[in-house]
Coordinates of C-alpha atoms in Angstrom, one line a residue:
X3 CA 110.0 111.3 79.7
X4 CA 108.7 111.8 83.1
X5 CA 109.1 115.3 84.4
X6 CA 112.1 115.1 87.2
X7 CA 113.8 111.9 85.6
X8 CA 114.7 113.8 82.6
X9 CA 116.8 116.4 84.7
X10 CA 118.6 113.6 86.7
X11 CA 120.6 113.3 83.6
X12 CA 120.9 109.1 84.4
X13 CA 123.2 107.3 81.5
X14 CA 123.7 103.9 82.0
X15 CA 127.1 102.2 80.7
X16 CA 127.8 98.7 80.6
X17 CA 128.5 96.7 83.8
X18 CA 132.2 97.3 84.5
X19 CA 132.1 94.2 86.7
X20 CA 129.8 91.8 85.9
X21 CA 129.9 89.4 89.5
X22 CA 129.4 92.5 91.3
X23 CA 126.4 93.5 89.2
X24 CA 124.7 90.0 89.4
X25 CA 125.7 89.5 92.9
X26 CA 123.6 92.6 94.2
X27 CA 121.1 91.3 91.7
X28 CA 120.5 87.8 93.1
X29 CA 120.5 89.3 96.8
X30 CA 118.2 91.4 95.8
X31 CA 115.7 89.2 94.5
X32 CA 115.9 86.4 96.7
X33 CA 112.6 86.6 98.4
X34 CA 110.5 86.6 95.2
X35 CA 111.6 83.4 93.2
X36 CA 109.7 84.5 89.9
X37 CA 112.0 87.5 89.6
X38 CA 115.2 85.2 90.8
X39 CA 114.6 83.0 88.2
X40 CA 114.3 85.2 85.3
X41 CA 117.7 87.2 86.0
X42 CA 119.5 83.6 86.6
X43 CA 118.0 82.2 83.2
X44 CA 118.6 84.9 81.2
X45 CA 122.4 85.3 82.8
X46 CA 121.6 88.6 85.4
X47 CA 121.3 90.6 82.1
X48 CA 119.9 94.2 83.2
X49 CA 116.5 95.3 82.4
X50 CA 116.6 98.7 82.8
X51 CA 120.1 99.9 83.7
X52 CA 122.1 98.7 80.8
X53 CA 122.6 100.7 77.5
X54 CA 119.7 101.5 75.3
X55 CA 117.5 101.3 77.6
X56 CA 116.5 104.4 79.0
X57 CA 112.9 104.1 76.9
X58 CA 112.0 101.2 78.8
X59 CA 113.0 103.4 82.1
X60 CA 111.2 106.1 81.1
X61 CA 108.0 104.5 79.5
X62 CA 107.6 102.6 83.1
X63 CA 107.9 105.7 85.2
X64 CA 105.2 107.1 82.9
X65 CA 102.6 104.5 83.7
X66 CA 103.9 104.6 87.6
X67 CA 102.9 108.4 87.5
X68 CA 99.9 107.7 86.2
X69 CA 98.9 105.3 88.6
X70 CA 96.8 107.5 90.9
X71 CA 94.4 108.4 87.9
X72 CA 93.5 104.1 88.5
X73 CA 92.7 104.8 92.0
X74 CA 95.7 102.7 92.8
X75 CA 98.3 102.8 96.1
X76 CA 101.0 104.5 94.2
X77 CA 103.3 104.2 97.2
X78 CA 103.9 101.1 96.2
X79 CA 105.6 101.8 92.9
X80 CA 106.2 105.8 93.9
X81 CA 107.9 107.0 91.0
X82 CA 109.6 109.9 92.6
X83 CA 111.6 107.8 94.6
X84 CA 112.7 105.3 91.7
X85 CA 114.1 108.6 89.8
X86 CA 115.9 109.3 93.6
X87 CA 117.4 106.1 93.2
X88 CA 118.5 106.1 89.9
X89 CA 120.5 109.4 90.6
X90 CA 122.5 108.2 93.4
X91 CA 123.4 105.0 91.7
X92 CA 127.0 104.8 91.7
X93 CA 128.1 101.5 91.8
X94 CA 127.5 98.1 90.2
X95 CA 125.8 97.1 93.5
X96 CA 123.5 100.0 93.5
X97 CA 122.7 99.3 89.8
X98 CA 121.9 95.8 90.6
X99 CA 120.1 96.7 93.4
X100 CA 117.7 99.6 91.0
X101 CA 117.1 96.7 88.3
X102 CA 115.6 94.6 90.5
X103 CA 114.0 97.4 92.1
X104 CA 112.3 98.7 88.8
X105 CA 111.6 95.2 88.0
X106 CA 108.9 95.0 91.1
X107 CA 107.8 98.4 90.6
X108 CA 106.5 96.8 87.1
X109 CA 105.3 93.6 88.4
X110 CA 103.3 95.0 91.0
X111 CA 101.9 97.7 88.6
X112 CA 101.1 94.8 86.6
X113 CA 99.3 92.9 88.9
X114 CA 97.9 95.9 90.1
X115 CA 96.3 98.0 87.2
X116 CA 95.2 94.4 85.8
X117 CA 93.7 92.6 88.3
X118 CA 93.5 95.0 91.4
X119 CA 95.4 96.4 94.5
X120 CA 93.2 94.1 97.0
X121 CA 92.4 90.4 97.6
X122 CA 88.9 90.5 97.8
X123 CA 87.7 87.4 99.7
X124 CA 90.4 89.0 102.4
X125 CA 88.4 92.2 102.8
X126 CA 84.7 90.5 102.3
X127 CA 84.7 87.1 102.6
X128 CA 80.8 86.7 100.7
X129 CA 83.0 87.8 97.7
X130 CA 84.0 84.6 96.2
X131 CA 85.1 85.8 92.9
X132 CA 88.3 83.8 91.2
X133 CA 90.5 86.9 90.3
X134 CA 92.2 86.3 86.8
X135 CA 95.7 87.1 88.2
X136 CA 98.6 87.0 85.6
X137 CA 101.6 85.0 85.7
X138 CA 104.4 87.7 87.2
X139 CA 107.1 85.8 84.7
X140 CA 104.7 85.5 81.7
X141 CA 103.9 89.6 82.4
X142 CA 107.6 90.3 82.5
X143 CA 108.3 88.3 79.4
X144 CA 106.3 89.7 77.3
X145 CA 106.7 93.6 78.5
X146 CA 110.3 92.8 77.2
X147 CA 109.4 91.9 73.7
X148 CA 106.9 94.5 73.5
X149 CA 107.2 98.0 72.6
X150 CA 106.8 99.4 76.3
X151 CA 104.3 102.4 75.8
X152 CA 102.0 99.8 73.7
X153 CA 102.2 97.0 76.6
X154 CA 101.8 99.3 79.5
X155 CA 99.0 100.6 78.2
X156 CA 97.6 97.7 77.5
X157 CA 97.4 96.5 80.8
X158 CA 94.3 97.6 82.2
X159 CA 90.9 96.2 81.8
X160 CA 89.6 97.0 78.2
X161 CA 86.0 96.9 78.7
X162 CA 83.8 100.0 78.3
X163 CA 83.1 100.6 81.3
X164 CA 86.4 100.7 83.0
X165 CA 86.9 103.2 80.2
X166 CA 83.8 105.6 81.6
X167 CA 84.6 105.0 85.5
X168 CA 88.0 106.5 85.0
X169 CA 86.6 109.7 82.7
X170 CA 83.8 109.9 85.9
X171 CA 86.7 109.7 88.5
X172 CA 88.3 113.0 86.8
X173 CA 85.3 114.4 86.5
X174 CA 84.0 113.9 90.0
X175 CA 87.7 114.9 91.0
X176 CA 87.5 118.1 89.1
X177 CA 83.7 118.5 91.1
X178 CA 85.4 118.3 94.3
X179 CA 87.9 120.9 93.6
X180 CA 85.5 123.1 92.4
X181 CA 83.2 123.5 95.7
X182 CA 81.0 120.6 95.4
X183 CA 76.9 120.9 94.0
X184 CA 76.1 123.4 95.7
X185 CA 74.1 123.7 99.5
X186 CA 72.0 120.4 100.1
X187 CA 68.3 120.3 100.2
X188 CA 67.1 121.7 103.6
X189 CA 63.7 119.3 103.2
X190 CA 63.1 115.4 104.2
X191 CA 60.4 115.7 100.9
X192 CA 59.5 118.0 98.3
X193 CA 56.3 117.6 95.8
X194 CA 55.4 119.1 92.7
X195 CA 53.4 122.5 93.1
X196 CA 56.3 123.3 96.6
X197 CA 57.9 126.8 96.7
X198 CA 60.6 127.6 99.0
X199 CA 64.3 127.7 99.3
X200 CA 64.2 124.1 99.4
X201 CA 62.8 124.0 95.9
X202 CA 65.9 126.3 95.2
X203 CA 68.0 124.4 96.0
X204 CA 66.7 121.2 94.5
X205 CA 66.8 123.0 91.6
X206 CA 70.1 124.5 92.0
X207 CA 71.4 121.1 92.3
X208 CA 70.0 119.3 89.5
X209 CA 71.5 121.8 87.3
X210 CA 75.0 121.3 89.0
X211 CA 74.1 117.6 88.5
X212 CA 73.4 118.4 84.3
X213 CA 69.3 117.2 84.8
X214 CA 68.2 120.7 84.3
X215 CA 69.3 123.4 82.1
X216 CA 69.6 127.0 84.2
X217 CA 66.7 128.1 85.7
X218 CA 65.5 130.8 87.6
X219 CA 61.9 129.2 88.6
X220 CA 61.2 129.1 92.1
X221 CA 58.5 126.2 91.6
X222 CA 58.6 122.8 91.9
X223 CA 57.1 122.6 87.9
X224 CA 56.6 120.2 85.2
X225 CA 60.3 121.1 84.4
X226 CA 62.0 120.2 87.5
X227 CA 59.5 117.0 88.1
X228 CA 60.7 115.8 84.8
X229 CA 64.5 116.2 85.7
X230 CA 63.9 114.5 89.5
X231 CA 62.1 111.7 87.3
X232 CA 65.5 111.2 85.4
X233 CA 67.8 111.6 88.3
X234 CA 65.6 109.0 90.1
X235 CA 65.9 106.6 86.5
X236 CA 69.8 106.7 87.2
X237 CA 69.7 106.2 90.9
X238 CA 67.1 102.9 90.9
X239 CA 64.7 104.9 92.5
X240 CA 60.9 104.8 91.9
X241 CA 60.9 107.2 89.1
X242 CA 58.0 108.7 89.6
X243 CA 59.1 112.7 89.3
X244 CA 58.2 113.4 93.3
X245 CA 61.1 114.4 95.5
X246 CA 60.9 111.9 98.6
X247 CA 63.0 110.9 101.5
X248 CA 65.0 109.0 99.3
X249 CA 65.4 110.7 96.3
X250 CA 66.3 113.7 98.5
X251 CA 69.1 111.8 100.4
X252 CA 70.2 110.7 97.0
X253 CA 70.5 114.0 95.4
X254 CA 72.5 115.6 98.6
X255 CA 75.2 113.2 98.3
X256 CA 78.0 114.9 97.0
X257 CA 81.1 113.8 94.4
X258 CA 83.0 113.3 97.2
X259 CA 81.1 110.4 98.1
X260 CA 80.3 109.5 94.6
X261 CA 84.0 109.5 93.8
X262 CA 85.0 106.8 96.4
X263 CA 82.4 104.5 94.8
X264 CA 83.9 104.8 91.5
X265 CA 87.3 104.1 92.3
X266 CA 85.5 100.9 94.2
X267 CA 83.8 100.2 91.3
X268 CA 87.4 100.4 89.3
X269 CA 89.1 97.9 91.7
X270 CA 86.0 95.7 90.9
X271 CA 86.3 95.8 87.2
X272 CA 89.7 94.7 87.3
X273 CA 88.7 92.0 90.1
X274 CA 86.6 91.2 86.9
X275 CA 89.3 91.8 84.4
X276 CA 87.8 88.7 82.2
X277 CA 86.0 87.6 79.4
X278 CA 82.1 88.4 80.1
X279 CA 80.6 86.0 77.1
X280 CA 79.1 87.7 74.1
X281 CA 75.5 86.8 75.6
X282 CA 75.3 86.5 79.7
X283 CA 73.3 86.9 82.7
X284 CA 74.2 90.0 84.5
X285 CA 72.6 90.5 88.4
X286 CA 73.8 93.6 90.1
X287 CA 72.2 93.0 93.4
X288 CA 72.3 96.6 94.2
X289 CA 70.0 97.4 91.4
X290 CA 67.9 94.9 92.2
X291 CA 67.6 93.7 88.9
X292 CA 68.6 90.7 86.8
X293 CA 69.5 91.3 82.8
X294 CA 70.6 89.2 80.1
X295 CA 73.3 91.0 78.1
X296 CA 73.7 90.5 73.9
X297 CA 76.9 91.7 72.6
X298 CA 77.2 94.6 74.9
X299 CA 72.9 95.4 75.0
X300 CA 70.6 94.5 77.6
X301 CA 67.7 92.2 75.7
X302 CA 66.2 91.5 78.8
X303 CA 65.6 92.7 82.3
X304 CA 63.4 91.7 85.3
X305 CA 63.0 93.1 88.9
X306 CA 65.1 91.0 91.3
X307 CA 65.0 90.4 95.2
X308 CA 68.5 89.4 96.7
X309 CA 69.7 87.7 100.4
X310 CA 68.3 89.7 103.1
X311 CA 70.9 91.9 104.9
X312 CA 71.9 89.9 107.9
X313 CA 75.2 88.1 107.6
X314 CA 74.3 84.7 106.8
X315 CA 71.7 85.7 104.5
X316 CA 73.7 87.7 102.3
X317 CA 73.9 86.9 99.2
X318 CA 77.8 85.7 97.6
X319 CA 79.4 87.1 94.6
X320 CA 81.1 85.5 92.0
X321 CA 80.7 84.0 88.5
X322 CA 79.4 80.7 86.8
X323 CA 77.8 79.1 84.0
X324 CA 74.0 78.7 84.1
X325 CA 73.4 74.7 82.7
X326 CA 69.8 74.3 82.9
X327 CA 66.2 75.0 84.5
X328 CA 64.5 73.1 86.9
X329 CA 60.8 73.4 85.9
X330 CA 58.2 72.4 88.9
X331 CA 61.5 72.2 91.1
X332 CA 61.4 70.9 94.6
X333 CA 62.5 72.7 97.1
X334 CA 65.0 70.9 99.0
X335 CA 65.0 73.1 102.1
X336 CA 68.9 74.0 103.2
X337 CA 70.1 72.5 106.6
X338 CA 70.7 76.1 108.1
X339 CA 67.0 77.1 107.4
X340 CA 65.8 73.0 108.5
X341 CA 67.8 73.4 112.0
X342 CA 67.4 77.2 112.5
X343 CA 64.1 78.1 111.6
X344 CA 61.9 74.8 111.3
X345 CA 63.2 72.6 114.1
X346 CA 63.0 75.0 116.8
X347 CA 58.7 75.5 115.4
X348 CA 58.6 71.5 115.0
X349 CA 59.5 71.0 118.6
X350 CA 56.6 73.4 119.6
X351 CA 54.4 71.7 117.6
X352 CA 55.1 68.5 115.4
X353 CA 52.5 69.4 112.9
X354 CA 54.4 73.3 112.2
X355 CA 55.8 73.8 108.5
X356 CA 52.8 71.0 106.9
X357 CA 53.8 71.6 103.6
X358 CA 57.1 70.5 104.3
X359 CA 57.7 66.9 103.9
X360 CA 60.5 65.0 106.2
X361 CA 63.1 63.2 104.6
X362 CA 65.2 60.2 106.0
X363 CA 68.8 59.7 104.9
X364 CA 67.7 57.3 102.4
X365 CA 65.5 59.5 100.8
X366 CA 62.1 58.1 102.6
X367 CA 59.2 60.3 103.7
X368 CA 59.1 59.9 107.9
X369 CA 55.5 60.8 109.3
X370 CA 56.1 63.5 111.9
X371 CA 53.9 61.2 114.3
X372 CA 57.1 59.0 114.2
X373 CA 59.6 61.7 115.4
X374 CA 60.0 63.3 118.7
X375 CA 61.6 66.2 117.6
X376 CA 62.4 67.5 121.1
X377 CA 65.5 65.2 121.8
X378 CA 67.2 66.7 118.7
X379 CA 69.6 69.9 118.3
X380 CA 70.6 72.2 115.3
X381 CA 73.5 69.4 114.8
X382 CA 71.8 65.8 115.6
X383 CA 69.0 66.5 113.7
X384 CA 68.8 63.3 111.0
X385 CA 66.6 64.3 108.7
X386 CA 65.9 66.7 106.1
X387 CA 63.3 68.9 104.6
X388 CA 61.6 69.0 101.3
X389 CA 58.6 70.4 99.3
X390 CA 57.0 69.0 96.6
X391 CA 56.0 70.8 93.7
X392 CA 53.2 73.2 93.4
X393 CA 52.3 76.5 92.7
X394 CA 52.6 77.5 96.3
X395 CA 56.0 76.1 96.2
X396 CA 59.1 78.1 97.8
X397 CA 60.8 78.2 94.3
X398 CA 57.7 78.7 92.2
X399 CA 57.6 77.1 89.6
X400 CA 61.3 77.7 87.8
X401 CA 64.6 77.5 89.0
X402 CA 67.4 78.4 87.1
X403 CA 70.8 76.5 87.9
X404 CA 74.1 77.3 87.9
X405 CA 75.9 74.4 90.4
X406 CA 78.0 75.9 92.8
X407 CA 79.1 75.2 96.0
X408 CA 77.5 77.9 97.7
X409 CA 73.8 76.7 96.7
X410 CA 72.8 79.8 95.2
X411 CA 70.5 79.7 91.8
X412 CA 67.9 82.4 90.1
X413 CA 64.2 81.2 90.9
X414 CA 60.7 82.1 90.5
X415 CA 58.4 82.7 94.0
X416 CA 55.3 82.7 94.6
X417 CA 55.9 85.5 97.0
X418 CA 54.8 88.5 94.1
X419 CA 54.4 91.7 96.5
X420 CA 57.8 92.2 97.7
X421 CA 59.1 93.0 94.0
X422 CA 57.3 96.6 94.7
X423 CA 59.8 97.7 96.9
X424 CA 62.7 99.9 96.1
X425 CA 65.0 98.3 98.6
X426 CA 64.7 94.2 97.9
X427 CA 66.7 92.2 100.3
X428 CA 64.4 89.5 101.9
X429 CA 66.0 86.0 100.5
X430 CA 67.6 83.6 102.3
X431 CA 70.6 84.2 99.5
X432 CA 69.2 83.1 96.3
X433 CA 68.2 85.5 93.6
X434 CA 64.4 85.8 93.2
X435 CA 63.0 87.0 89.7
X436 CA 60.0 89.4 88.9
X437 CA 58.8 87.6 85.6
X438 CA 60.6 84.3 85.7
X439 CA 58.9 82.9 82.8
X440 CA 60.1 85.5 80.9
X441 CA 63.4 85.1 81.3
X442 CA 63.2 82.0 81.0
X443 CA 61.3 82.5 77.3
X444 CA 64.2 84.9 76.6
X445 CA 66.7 82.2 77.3
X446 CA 65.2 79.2 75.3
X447 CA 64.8 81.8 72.2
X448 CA 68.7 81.1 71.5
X449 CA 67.6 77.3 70.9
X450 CA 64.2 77.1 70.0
X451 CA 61.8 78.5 67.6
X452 CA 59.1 78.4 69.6
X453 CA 60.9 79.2 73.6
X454 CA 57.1 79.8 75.1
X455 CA 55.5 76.7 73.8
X456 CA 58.6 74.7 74.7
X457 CA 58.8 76.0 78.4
X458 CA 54.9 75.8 79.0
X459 CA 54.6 71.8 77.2
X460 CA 56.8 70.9 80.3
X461 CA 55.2 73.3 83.1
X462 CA 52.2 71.4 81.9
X463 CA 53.6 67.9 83.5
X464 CA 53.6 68.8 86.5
X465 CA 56.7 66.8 86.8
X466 CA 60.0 67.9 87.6
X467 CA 62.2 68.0 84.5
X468 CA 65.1 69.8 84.0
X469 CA 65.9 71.3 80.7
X470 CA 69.2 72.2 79.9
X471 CA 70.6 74.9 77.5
X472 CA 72.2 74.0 74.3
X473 CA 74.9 76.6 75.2
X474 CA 75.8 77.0 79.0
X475 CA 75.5 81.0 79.5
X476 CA 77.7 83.1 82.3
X477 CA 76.0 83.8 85.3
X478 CA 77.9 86.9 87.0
X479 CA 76.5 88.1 90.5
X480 CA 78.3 91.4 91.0
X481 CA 77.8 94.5 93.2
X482 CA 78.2 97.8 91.6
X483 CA 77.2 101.0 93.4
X484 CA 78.6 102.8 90.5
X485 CA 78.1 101.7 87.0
X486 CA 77.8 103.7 83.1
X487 CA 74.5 103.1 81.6
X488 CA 74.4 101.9 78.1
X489 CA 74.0 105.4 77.1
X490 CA 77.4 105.9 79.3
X491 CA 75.9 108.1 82.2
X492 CA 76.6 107.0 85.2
X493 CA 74.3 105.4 87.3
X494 CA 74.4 105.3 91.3
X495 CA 73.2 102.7 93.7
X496 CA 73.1 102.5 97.8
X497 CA 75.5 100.4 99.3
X498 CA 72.8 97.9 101.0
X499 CA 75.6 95.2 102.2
X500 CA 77.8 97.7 103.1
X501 CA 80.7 96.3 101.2
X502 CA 81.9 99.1 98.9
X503 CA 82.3 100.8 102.4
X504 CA 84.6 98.4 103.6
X505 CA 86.8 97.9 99.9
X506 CA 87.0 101.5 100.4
X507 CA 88.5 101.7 103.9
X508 CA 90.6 98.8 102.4
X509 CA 92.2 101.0 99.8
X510 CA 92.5 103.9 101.6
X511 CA 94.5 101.4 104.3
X512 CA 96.5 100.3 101.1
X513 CA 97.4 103.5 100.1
X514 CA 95.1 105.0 97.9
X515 CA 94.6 108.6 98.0
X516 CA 92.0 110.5 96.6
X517 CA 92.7 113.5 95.4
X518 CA 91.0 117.2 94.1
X519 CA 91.8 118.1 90.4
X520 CA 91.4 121.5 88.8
X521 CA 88.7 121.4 85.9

């Protein structure tokens, strides 16, 4: 029993008048036809307020009170008030009135804790993810023939990781109330052989962090360049055991900080609240880094580079199902980039952009000599833009596709030195790969004996052929700035997009409140 409801002593008889019970009930759910229509088909029977069933009362406020441990807006179910209700409940009115009431509190719960508090496409529009809502009848209908604790519990997402965000959001929680890490690094860069207060306190603070047992060293040593060298593993930074800019403004962010990107990363788990596939393709474009997945273990991973960070280069999120390759792929150039970036170079000089051919709109090469490109604009322009293929080809020399209306797909590039970065945001949107041939080895193993000789027979051609996988494999492009490892430490990364920023302002507006727990 919740504490508080217990003591409002609340027993429930029978309706004493029926039309006035299902009267208040209908009124009160006229403006959500989902819940009018289960109390008329099922007769304005009571959920909550009739006998017997002060379990189902009482196992509902227990999740509601519970809801902040989610991250969620609990004023939207706020158990407190519920119990203030249910003890001033005098008539058959007011109990109609609280059943329909409690009946929303668990529907919105519902929807919440499963599927998340936001709409996402509302709050970024590049996130094009189709949320698995529930069906509010279908979740209502089957919390009534359930046992109640079982059901609500079973609401949230069930993956691992969900799991590990919420034990790192108490934990974080429990950090804040406790002080914090410690004082932050009074240095833009540290290296190995420094002494100082700065060194200190780097010290200090990767021992609050748990990369360093206690020390009283005053050294930037072996020790200490080995613990920086794991912080930066679980951060994406160059792990190379040297404290720069980076890694410094890394390890003086504080749980504060680190806690609103876990409850992000909650709200985006349940956003996500589907099936994954037993074997999928996972790109977190903050880490820079695209991984196939096999039953839960990463069997392969290569560097990444994602859309650059202006607006319309940006790259989407949302989910698919990769079909095939495109080996020696054409590059059919996008009208944005045709208009935007090659006209405007064109009209200064017909013979800009060579390698590019130009395409009628019946698919015929047009020699430039044959086009005044000056009378045109980013709209009247009639033709469009494409490159044959070759090694120096935009798309290398393998695409991977997953049709979607956005035009986004994995690809190699012949473009090799910007994979050395840390930060890797220079694409016009698509995902580029590291070692595309690789992955696409790794891919063709699930359907051939012999993946590399298969792949390399057809890169051999020349010719543009498109092999498809026996087995279609999930794509999902996500955005986690907070994630578990395999090992189930979590792992940071820096907001590049600035879109955990804004789901967190858009939570906070909601009604989410953070909040300082005791260890």
């Amino acid at each position: 029993m919740v504490p508080g409801f217990a003591q409002t002593k609340v027993v429930f008889s029978a309706p004493q008048t029926i039309g006035a019970f299902s009267q208040s009930v209908a009124a009160a759910a006229s403006d959500d036809e989902a819940v009018a229509r289960f109390y008329r088909d099922s007769d304005y029977a009571p959920i909550w307020t009739g006998p017997g069933q002060e379990a189902r009362r009482s196992a509902l406020l227990s999740a509601l009170a519970g809801a902040r441990a989610h991250g969620l807006p609990t004023n939207r179910y706020d158990p407190a008030q519920l119990i203030a209700l249910a003890a001033a409940a005098r008539t058959e009115g007011d109990r109609g009135r609280l059943d329909v009431t409690l009946t929303r509190a668990l529907l919105d719960y519902a929807h919440d804790v499963q599927t998340g508090a936001l709409e996402p496409g509302k709050v970024i529009p590049l996130i094009k993810r189709e949320v698995p809502l529930r069906d509010r009848r279908a979740n209502l209908e089957a919390f009534l023939a359930a046992e109640p604790v079982a059901f609500l519990k079973s609401l949230p997402p069930r993956s691992p990781a969900y799991a590990q965000l919420m034990r790192a959001k108490f934990e974080l929680e429990a950090q804040v109330a406790a002080g914090g890490w410690g004082p932050k690094i009074a240095a833009a860069s540290l290296k190995p052989g420094a002494t100082g207060p700065a060194v200190i306190q780097m010290r200090d603070r990767l021992v609050a962090l748990g990369y360093l047992s206690r020390s009283v060293t005053a050294s930037y040593d072996g020790t200490i360049s080995k613990a920086v060298q794991a912080f930066q593993t679980d951060m994406g930074l160059e792990a190379n055991g040297v404290a720069v800019a980076s890694t410094i403004d890394e390890l003086n962010i504080g749980p504060k900080a680190r806690l609103e990107s876990v409850v992000v990363a909650m709200e985006r788990e349940r956003w996500m609240n589907i099936p994954r596939g037993d074997r999928h393709i996972w790109v977190n474009m903050t880490d820079f880094t695209a991984k196939i997945v096999d039953h839960g273990r990463v069997t392969f991973s290569t560097r990444s580079v994602i859309g650059a960070l202006d607006k319309d280069r940006q790259t989407p999120e949302f989910s698919d199902e990769m079909e095939y390759m495109a080996i020696n792929p054409s590059w059919n150039v996008p009208r944005s980039i045709t208009t935007r970036e090659y006209l405007p170079m064109m009209k200064r000089n017909a013979g800009a952009a060579g390698h590019l051919k130009i395409i009628d709109s019946r698919g015929r090469v047009v020699p430039r000599s044959a086009i005044n490109f000056a009378k045109y604009t980013e709209r009247s322009f009639p033709y469009s833009m494409r490159q044959p293929p070759s090694d120096s080809n935009a798309l290398g020399l393998v695409k991977f596709m997953f049709p979607n209306q956005y035009n986004i797909y994995l690809h190699d590039t012949p473009s090799k030195s910007l994979f050395a970065r840390e930060v890797r945001a220079f694409s016009h949107g698509c995902i580029r790969l590291g070692d595309p041939f690789d992955f696409a080895y790794a891919l063709l193993a699930a359907q051939s004996d012999d993946p590399v000789g298969m792949f390399k027979s057809v890169l051999a051609t020349g010719v543009e052929t498109n092999l498809r996988l026996d087995v279609p494999l999930p794509v999902h492009l996500v955005y986690f700035t907070a994630y578990p490892s395999a090992k189930g430490r979590m792992e940071y990364r820096r907001d590049v997009y600035d879109r955990d920023a804004a789901i967190f302002r858009a939570l906070q507006e909601a009604g989410v409140v953070l909040e300082a727990r005791a260890g």
